[in-house]
Amino acid sequence: MLDNTDIHILKELSKNSRVTMKELGEKVHLTGPAASARVAKLEDSGIIEAYTIKVNEVKMGFYIHAFITIIIQNTNHMPYLSFVNTQKDSIIQNYKISGDGCYLLECKFQSNESMNAFLESLNQHANYKLSIVINKDL
């Protein structure tokens, strides 16, 4: 079970996973070695699975961020899933969902033209509803 210190450690690591253990300890009111031991325990228990980076997609040339609800009319999803596996450059995440659709794709595109080409290819495998992100508020 996580205590308040563990939760505070997770929040701080979520903000900056490159923080030194000494700095982390100061932020959560522990010594550096005690913070390091807590982090190791969170890693060993599987609560911390990996450390990642946050990439600015706009600076990478991807100006369109979209969510696409996928609707497949039959029970054979393999053609769609095979298509998804060929589209790694555009797809950030493919979520299997309940509700209005079967899957929710989170995608990035460099232009309206590239998004349109993706959607035309997608439409060979599934119907969809498109939502484009206007702004991301924290």
GROMACS .gro file of N, CA and C in nm:
model
  414
    1MET      N    1   0.085  -0.118   0.000
    1MET     CA    2   0.000   0.000   0.000
    1MET      C    3   0.089   0.124   0.000
    2LEU      N    4   0.050   0.220  -0.078
    2LEU     CA    5   0.127   0.344  -0.087
    2LEU      C    6   0.091   0.439   0.027
    3ASP      N    7   0.192   0.504   0.080
    3ASP     CA    8   0.165   0.607   0.180
    3ASP      C    9   0.179   0.744   0.112
    4ASN      N   10   0.159   0.850   0.189
    4ASN     CA   11   0.164   0.986   0.132
    4ASN      C   12   0.301   1.020   0.074
    5THR      N   13   0.407   0.969   0.136
    5THR     CA   14   0.542   0.995   0.085
    5THR      C   15   0.561   0.929  -0.051
    6ASP      N   16   0.515   0.806  -0.065
    6ASP     CA   17   0.525   0.738  -0.195
    6ASP      C   18   0.449   0.815  -0.303
    7ILE      N   19   0.330   0.861  -0.270
    7ILE     CA   20   0.249   0.937  -0.366
    7ILE      C   21   0.319   1.067  -0.403
    8HIS      N   22   0.379   1.132  -0.304
    8HIS     CA   23   0.453   1.257  -0.330
    8HIS      C   24   0.573   1.227  -0.420
    9ILE      N   25   0.642   1.119  -0.396
    9ILE     CA   26   0.756   1.079  -0.481
    9ILE      C   27   0.709   1.058  -0.625
   10LEU      N   28   0.598   0.987  -0.643
   10LEU     CA   29   0.546   0.961  -0.777
   10LEU      C   30   0.508   1.091  -0.849
   11LYS      N   31   0.449   1.185  -0.777
   11LYS     CA   32   0.414   1.315  -0.836
   11LYS      C   33   0.538   1.390  -0.880
   12GLU      N   34   0.639   1.389  -0.796
   12GLU     CA   35   0.763   1.460  -0.829
   12GLU      C   36   0.834   1.394  -0.948
   13LEU      N   37   0.839   1.262  -0.951
   13LEU     CA   38   0.902   1.192  -1.063
   13LEU      C   39   0.823   1.211  -1.192
   14SER      N   40   0.690   1.226  -1.181
   14SER     CA   41   0.608   1.251  -1.299
   14SER      C   42   0.638   1.388  -1.359
   15LYS      N   43   0.673   1.483  -1.275
   15LYS     CA   44   0.709   1.616  -1.323
   15LYS      C   45   0.848   1.616  -1.386
   16ASN      N   46   0.942   1.543  -1.324
   16ASN     CA   47   1.081   1.542  -1.371
   16ASN      C   48   1.147   1.413  -1.325
   17SER      N   49   1.154   1.315  -1.414
   17SER     CA   50   1.211   1.186  -1.375
   17SER      C   51   1.364   1.190  -1.372
   18ARG      N   52   1.424   1.302  -1.412
   18ARG     CA   53   1.569   1.314  -1.408
   18ARG      C   54   1.620   1.383  -1.282
   19VAL      N   55   1.530   1.411  -1.189
   19VAL     CA   56   1.568   1.475  -1.065
   19VAL      C   57   1.667   1.384  -0.990
   20THR      N   58   1.765   1.443  -0.924
   20THR     CA   59   1.858   1.363  -0.846
   20THR      C   60   1.787   1.313  -0.720
   21MET      N   61   1.838   1.206  -0.665
   21MET     CA   62   1.777   1.151  -0.544
   21MET      C   63   1.790   1.250  -0.427
   22LYS      N   64   1.896   1.327  -0.427
   22LYS     CA   65   1.913   1.428  -0.323
   22LYS      C   66   1.804   1.534  -0.335
   23GLU      N   67   1.780   1.582  -0.458
   23GLU     CA   68   1.675   1.682  -0.480
   23GLU      C   69   1.537   1.625  -0.450
   24LEU      N   70   1.514   1.502  -0.492
   24LEU     CA   71   1.387   1.436  -0.465
   24LEU      C   72   1.364   1.425  -0.315
   25GLY      N   73   1.469   1.381  -0.245
   25GLY     CA   74   1.459   1.369  -0.100
   25GLY      C   75   1.422   1.501  -0.034
   26GLU      N   76   1.484   1.610  -0.079
   26GLU     CA   77   1.452   1.742  -0.022
   26GLU      C   78   1.306   1.778  -0.046
   27LYS      N   79   1.254   1.745  -0.163
   27LYS     CA   80   1.116   1.779  -0.197
   27LYS      C   81   1.015   1.698  -0.116
   28VAL      N   82   1.052   1.575  -0.080
   28VAL     CA   83   0.957   1.488  -0.008
   28VAL      C   84   0.997   1.470   0.139
   29HIS      N   85   1.093   1.550   0.184
   29HIS     CA   86   1.136   1.551   0.324
   29HIS      C   87   1.200   1.420   0.368
   30LEU      N   88   1.291   1.368   0.282
   30LEU     CA   89   1.371   1.250   0.314
   30LEU      C   90   1.516   1.280   0.279
   31THR      N   91   1.606   1.196   0.325
   31THR     CA   92   1.744   1.206   0.280
   31THR      C   93   1.753   1.149   0.138
   32GLY      N   94   1.859   1.179   0.068
   32GLY     CA   95   1.879   1.124  -0.066
   32GLY      C   96   1.877   0.972  -0.067
   33PRO      N   97   1.953   0.906   0.024
   33PRO     CA   98   1.951   0.760   0.027
   33PRO      C   99   1.812   0.702   0.060
   34ALA      N  100   1.737   0.768   0.147
   34ALA     CA  101   1.603   0.719   0.181
   34ALA      C  102   1.509   0.733   0.061
   35ALA      N  103   1.522   0.845  -0.013
   35ALA     CA  104   1.441   0.863  -0.134
   35ALA      C  105   1.477   0.758  -0.238
   36SER      N  106   1.606   0.731  -0.253
   36SER     CA  107   1.652   0.630  -0.347
   36SER      C  108   1.596   0.492  -0.313
   37ALA      N  109   1.594   0.460  -0.184
   37ALA     CA  110   1.541   0.331  -0.141
   37ALA      C  111   1.391   0.322  -0.169
   38ARG      N  112   1.319   0.432  -0.149
   38ARG     CA  113   1.175   0.434  -0.176
   38ARG      C  114   1.149   0.414  -0.326
   39VAL      N  115   1.228   0.482  -0.410
   39VAL     CA  116   1.212   0.469  -0.555
   39VAL      C  117   1.241   0.326  -0.599
   40ALA      N  118   1.347   0.268  -0.544
   40ALA     CA  119   1.381   0.128  -0.578
   40ALA      C  120   1.267   0.034  -0.538
   41LYS      N  121   1.205   0.059  -0.424
   41LYS     CA  122   1.092  -0.023  -0.379
   41LYS      C  123   0.974  -0.008  -0.474
   42LEU      N  124   0.948   0.116  -0.521
   42LEU     CA  125   0.839   0.139  -0.615
   42LEU      C  126   0.867   0.072  -0.751
   43GLU      N  127   0.993   0.070  -0.790
   43GLU     CA  128   1.032   0.001  -0.914
   43GLU      C  129   1.017  -0.150  -0.898
   44ASP      N  130   1.068  -0.204  -0.788
   44ASP     CA  131   1.063  -0.349  -0.764
   44ASP      C  132   0.919  -0.401  -0.755
   45SER      N  133   0.830  -0.320  -0.702
   45SER     CA  134   0.690  -0.362  -0.687
   45SER      C  135   0.611  -0.344  -0.816
   46GLY      N  136   0.672  -0.283  -0.916
   46GLY     CA  137   0.604  -0.266  -1.045
   46GLY      C  138   0.518  -0.142  -1.054
   47ILE      N  139   0.517  -0.059  -0.950
   47ILE     CA  140   0.439   0.064  -0.956
   47ILE      C  141   0.503   0.161  -1.055
   48ILE      N  142   0.634   0.174  -1.050
   48ILE     CA  143   0.706   0.250  -1.153
   48ILE      C  144   0.750   0.148  -1.257
   49GLU      N  145   0.692   0.161  -1.376
   49GLU     CA  146   0.721   0.065  -1.483
   49GLU      C  147   0.834   0.112  -1.574
   50ALA      N  148   0.844   0.243  -1.596
   50ALA     CA  149   0.945   0.296  -1.688
   50ALA      C  150   0.958   0.446  -1.668
   51TYR      N  151   1.067   0.499  -1.719
   51TYR     CA  152   1.089   0.643  -1.722
   51TYR      C  153   1.086   0.685  -1.868
   52THR      N  154   1.013   0.793  -1.897
   52THR     CA  155   0.998   0.835  -2.035
   52THR      C  156   1.028   0.983  -2.050
   53ILE      N  157   1.021   1.029  -2.174
   53ILE     CA  158   1.037   1.171  -2.201
   53ILE      C  159   0.908   1.224  -2.262
   54LYS      N  160   0.890   1.353  -2.253
   54LYS     CA  161   0.776   1.419  -2.316
   54LYS      C  162   0.830   1.494  -2.436
   55VAL      N  163   0.778   1.462  -2.554
   55VAL     CA  164   0.825   1.523  -2.678
   55VAL      C  165   0.725   1.628  -2.723
   56ASN      N  166   0.774   1.743  -2.766
   56ASN     CA  167   0.688   1.847  -2.821
   56ASN      C  168   0.660   1.813  -2.967
   57GLU      N  169   0.541   1.758  -2.992
   57GLU     CA  170   0.505   1.711  -3.126
   57GLU      C  171   0.501   1.825  -3.228
   58VAL      N  172   0.459   1.945  -3.187
   58VAL     CA  173   0.453   2.058  -3.280
   58VAL      C  174   0.593   2.094  -3.329
   59LYS      N  175   0.690   2.095  -3.240
   59LYS     CA  176   0.828   2.124  -3.280
   59LYS      C  177   0.886   2.013  -3.367
   60MET      N  178   0.825   1.894  -3.360
   60MET     CA  179   0.867   1.783  -3.446
   60MET      C  180   0.795   1.786  -3.581
   61GLY      N  181   0.705   1.884  -3.599
   61GLY     CA  182   0.636   1.899  -3.726
   61GLY      C  183   0.497   1.837  -3.731
   62PHE      N  184   0.446   1.790  -3.617
   62PHE     CA  185   0.312   1.732  -3.614
   62PHE      C  186   0.217   1.835  -3.555
   63TYR      N  187   0.145   1.905  -3.644
   63TYR     CA  188   0.062   2.018  -3.604
   63TYR      C  189  -0.081   1.980  -3.569
   64ILE      N  190  -0.122   1.859  -3.606
   64ILE     CA  191  -0.259   1.816  -3.581
   64ILE      C  192  -0.257   1.699  -3.483
   65HIS      N  193  -0.332   1.715  -3.374
   65HIS     CA  194  -0.348   1.611  -3.272
   65HIS      C  195  -0.495   1.572  -3.276
   66ALA      N  196  -0.523   1.445  -3.298
   66ALA     CA  197  -0.661   1.402  -3.316
   66ALA      C  198  -0.691   1.275  -3.239
   67PHE      N  199  -0.818   1.262  -3.203
   67PHE     CA  200  -0.871   1.138  -3.146
   67PHE      C  201  -0.974   1.086  -3.244
   68ILE      N  202  -0.964   0.957  -3.276
   68ILE     CA  203  -1.053   0.897  -3.375
   68ILE      C  204  -1.122   0.777  -3.310
   69THR      N  205  -1.254   0.786  -3.298
   69THR     CA  206  -1.333   0.675  -3.246
   69THR      C  207  -1.356   0.578  -3.361
   70ILE      N  208  -1.315   0.455  -3.342
   70ILE     CA  209  -1.323   0.351  -3.445
   70ILE      C  210  -1.447   0.266  -3.424
   71ILE      N  211  -1.525   0.250  -3.531
   71ILE     CA  212  -1.645   0.168  -3.526
   71ILE      C  213  -1.630   0.056  -3.629
   72ILE      N  214  -1.626  -0.067  -3.579
   72ILE     CA  215  -1.614  -0.184  -3.667
   72ILE      C  216  -1.745  -0.260  -3.659
   73GLN      N  217  -1.807  -0.284  -3.773
   73GLN     CA  218  -1.941  -0.342  -3.777
   73GLN      C  219  -1.944  -0.493  -3.756
   74ASN      N  220  -1.831  -0.561  -3.774
   74ASN     CA  221  -1.831  -0.706  -3.756
   74ASN      C  222  -1.735  -0.745  -3.644
   75THR      N  223  -1.727  -0.873  -3.617
   75THR     CA  224  -1.644  -0.920  -3.506
   75THR      C  225  -1.499  -0.945  -3.545
   76ASN      N  226  -1.468  -0.937  -3.673
   76ASN     CA  227  -1.330  -0.959  -3.719
   76ASN      C  228  -1.254  -0.826  -3.720
   77HIS      N  229  -1.174  -0.804  -3.619
   77HIS     CA  230  -1.100  -0.679  -3.607
   77HIS      C  231  -0.958  -0.689  -3.664
   78MET      N  232  -0.919  -0.806  -3.709
   78MET     CA  233  -0.781  -0.827  -3.756
   78MET      C  234  -0.739  -0.735  -3.871
   79PRO      N  235  -0.823  -0.710  -3.972
   79PRO     CA  236  -0.780  -0.618  -4.077
   79PRO      C  237  -0.748  -0.478  -4.022
   80TYR      N  238  -0.832  -0.431  -3.931
   80TYR     CA  239  -0.808  -0.301  -3.868
   80TYR      C  240  -0.678  -0.303  -3.787
   81LEU      N  241  -0.660  -0.406  -3.704
   81LEU     CA  242  -0.540  -0.415  -3.620
   81LEU      C  243  -0.413  -0.427  -3.704
   82SER      N  244  -0.421  -0.498  -3.815
   82SER     CA  245  -0.307  -0.507  -3.907
   82SER      C  246  -0.275  -0.370  -3.966
   83PHE      N  247  -0.380  -0.296  -4.002
   83PHE     CA  248  -0.361  -0.160  -4.054
   83PHE      C  249  -0.293  -0.073  -3.949
   84VAL      N  250  -0.340  -0.079  -3.826
   84VAL     CA  251  -0.282   0.001  -3.717
   84VAL      C  252  -0.132  -0.027  -3.703
   85ASN      N  253  -0.094  -0.152  -3.714
   85ASN     CA  254   0.047  -0.187  -3.701
   85ASN      C  255   0.134  -0.130  -3.811
   86THR      N  256   0.075  -0.088  -3.922
   86THR     CA  257   0.154  -0.028  -4.031
   86THR      C  258   0.158   0.123  -4.022
   87GLN      N  259   0.092   0.182  -3.922
   87GLN     CA  260   0.078   0.328  -3.915
   87GLN      C  261   0.145   0.389  -3.791
   88LYS      N  262   0.258   0.335  -3.752
   88LYS     CA  263   0.326   0.378  -3.628
   88LYS      C  264   0.366   0.526  -3.629
   89ASP      N  265   0.391   0.583  -3.748
   89ASP     CA  266   0.431   0.723  -3.755
   89ASP      C  267   0.319   0.818  -3.714
   90SER      N  268   0.195   0.778  -3.740
   90SER     CA  269   0.081   0.866  -3.711
   90SER      C  270   0.010   0.834  -3.580
   91ILE      N  271   0.016   0.709  -3.537
   91ILE     CA  272  -0.061   0.666  -3.420
   91ILE      C  273   0.023   0.678  -3.294
   92ILE      N  274  -0.030   0.753  -3.199
   92ILE     CA  275   0.034   0.766  -3.067
   92ILE      C  276  -0.009   0.648  -2.980
   93GLN      N  277  -0.139   0.618  -2.981
   93GLN     CA  278  -0.192   0.512  -2.896
   93GLN      C  279  -0.320   0.456  -2.958
   94ASN      N  280  -0.341   0.328  -2.943
   94ASN     CA  281  -0.464   0.262  -2.986
   94ASN      C  282  -0.526   0.199  -2.862
   95TYR      N  283  -0.640   0.252  -2.817
   95TYR     CA  284  -0.706   0.203  -2.697
   95TYR      C  285  -0.828   0.120  -2.737
   96LYS      N  286  -0.844   0.002  -2.680
   96LYS     CA  287  -0.969  -0.074  -2.695
   96LYS      C  288  -1.064  -0.018  -2.590
   97ILE      N  289  -1.185   0.019  -2.632
   97ILE     CA  290  -1.276   0.089  -2.542
   97ILE      C  291  -1.414   0.024  -2.540
   98SER      N  292  -1.493   0.065  -2.444
   98SER     CA  293  -1.635   0.032  -2.443
   98SER      C  294  -1.710   0.162  -2.474
   99GLY      N  295  -1.836   0.150  -2.505
   99GLY     CA  296  -1.915   0.270  -2.534
   99GLY      C  297  -1.949   0.283  -2.680
  100ASP      N  298  -1.929   0.402  -2.735
  100ASP     CA  299  -1.974   0.432  -2.871
  100ASP      C  300  -1.891   0.367  -2.980
  101GLY      N  301  -1.773   0.324  -2.950
  101GLY     CA  302  -1.689   0.263  -3.052
  101GLY      C  303  -1.619   0.140  -3.000
  102CYS      N  304  -1.533   0.085  -3.085
  102CYS     CA  305  -1.455  -0.034  -3.049
  102CYS      C  306  -1.315   0.004  -3.001
  103TYR      N  307  -1.259   0.108  -3.064
  103TYR     CA  308  -1.123   0.154  -3.033
  103TYR      C  309  -1.122   0.307  -3.034
  104LEU      N  310  -1.024   0.363  -2.966
  104LEU     CA  311  -1.000   0.506  -2.971
  104LEU      C  312  -0.854   0.525  -3.010
  105LEU      N  313  -0.834   0.586  -3.126
  105LEU     CA  314  -0.699   0.613  -3.173
  105LEU      C  315  -0.659   0.754  -3.133
  106GLU      N  316  -0.541   0.769  -3.077
  106GLU     CA  317  -0.482   0.900  -3.056
  106GLU      C  318  -0.375   0.914  -3.163
  107CYS      N  319  -0.388   1.019  -3.245
  107CYS     CA  320  -0.301   1.032  -3.361
  107CYS      C  321  -0.238   1.171  -3.371
  108LYS      N  322  -0.132   1.178  -3.451
  108LYS     CA  323  -0.065   1.305  -3.482
  108LYS      C  324  -0.043   1.309  -3.632
  109PHE      N  325  -0.059   1.428  -3.689
  109PHE     CA  326  -0.041   1.444  -3.833
  109PHE      C  327   0.033   1.574  -3.861
  110GLN      N  328   0.110   1.574  -3.968
  110GLN     CA  329   0.185   1.693  -4.006
  110GLN      C  330   0.100   1.793  -4.082
  111SER      N  331  -0.007   1.746  -4.145
  111SER     CA  332  -0.090   1.837  -4.225
  111SER      C  333  -0.229   1.777  -4.242
  112ASN      N  334  -0.321   1.861  -4.292
  112ASN     CA  335  -0.454   1.811  -4.325
  112ASN      C  336  -0.447   1.706  -4.434
  113GLU      N  337  -0.355   1.722  -4.526
  113GLU     CA  338  -0.339   1.627  -4.636
  113GLU      C  339  -0.296   1.490  -4.584
  114SER      N  340  -0.201   1.487  -4.492
  114SER     CA  341  -0.156   1.358  -4.438
  114SER      C  342  -0.266   1.295  -4.354
  115MET      N  343  -0.343   1.376  -4.282
  115MET     CA  344  -0.454   1.324  -4.204
  115MET      C  345  -0.560   1.266  -4.298
  116ASN      N  346  -0.591   1.336  -4.406
  116ASN     CA  347  -0.691   1.288  -4.501
  116ASN      C  348  -0.649   1.156  -4.565
  117ALA      N  349  -0.522   1.144  -4.601
  117ALA     CA  350  -0.471   1.018  -4.658
  117ALA      C  351  -0.485   0.904  -4.558
  118PHE      N  352  -0.452   0.932  -4.431
  118PHE     CA  353  -0.467   0.831  -4.325
  118PHE      C  354  -0.613   0.788  -4.313
  119LEU      N  355  -0.704   0.886  -4.309
  119LEU     CA  356  -0.846   0.856  -4.292
  119LEU      C  357  -0.902   0.777  -4.409
  120GLU      N  358  -0.857   0.808  -4.529
  120GLU     CA  359  -0.902   0.732  -4.646
  120GLU      C  360  -0.857   0.586  -4.637
  121SER      N  361  -0.735   0.565  -4.592
  121SER     CA  362  -0.686   0.428  -4.575
  121SER      C  363  -0.760   0.357  -4.462
  122LEU      N  364  -0.782   0.429  -4.353
  122LEU     CA  365  -0.854   0.375  -4.238
  122LEU      C  366  -0.994   0.331  -4.277
  123ASN      N  367  -1.058   0.411  -4.361
  123ASN     CA  368  -1.197   0.384  -4.398
  123ASN      C  369  -1.214   0.253  -4.475
  124GLN      N  370  -1.106   0.195  -4.523
  124GLN     CA  371  -1.112   0.064  -4.587
  124GLN      C  372  -1.130  -0.047  -4.484
  125HIS      N  373  -1.105  -0.016  -4.355
  125HIS     CA  374  -1.109  -0.117  -4.249
  125HIS      C  375  -1.215  -0.090  -4.143
  126ALA      N  376  -1.257   0.035  -4.130
  126ALA     CA  377  -1.351   0.070  -4.023
  126ALA      C  378  -1.415   0.205  -4.052
  127ASN      N  379  -1.529   0.228  -3.989
  127ASN     CA  380  -1.588   0.362  -3.988
  127ASN      C  381  -1.528   0.437  -3.869
  128TYR      N  382  -1.542   0.568  -3.869
  128TYR     CA  383  -1.479   0.646  -3.763
  128TYR      C  384  -1.553   0.775  -3.737
  129LYS      N  385  -1.524   0.834  -3.621
  129LYS     CA  386  -1.564   0.970  -3.585
  129LYS      C  387  -1.437   1.041  -3.547
  130LEU      N  388  -1.416   1.159  -3.603
  130LEU     CA  389  -1.291   1.233  -3.583
  130LEU      C  390  -1.314   1.350  -3.489
  131SER      N  391  -1.223   1.365  -3.392
  131SER     CA  392  -1.218   1.483  -3.303
  131SER      C  393  -1.077   1.538  -3.307
  132ILE      N  394  -1.065   1.667  -3.337
  132ILE     CA  395  -0.933   1.731  -3.344
  132ILE      C  396  -0.914   1.815  -3.217
  133VAL      N  397  -0.796   1.803  -3.158
  133VAL     CA  398  -0.764   1.878  -3.037
  133VAL      C  399  -0.740   2.025  -3.075
  134ILE      N  400  -0.812   2.116  -3.008
  134ILE     CA  401  -0.795   2.258  -3.031
  134ILE      C  402  -0.687   2.313  -2.938
  135ASN      N  403  -0.693   2.274  -2.811
  135ASN     CA  404  -0.598   2.323  -2.712
  135ASN      C  405  -0.590   2.220  -2.600
  136LYS      N  406  -0.474   2.211  -2.539
  136LYS     CA  407  -0.454   2.119  -2.428
  136LYS      C  408  -0.439   2.200  -2.300
  137ASP      N  409  -0.537   2.191  -2.213
  137ASP     CA  410  -0.532   2.258  -2.083
  137ASP      C  411  -0.489   2.158  -1.978
  138LEU      N  412  -0.406   2.204  -1.888
  138LEU     CA  413  -0.360   2.113  -1.782
  138LEU      C  414  -0.448   2.122  -1.663
   0.00000   0.00000   0.00000
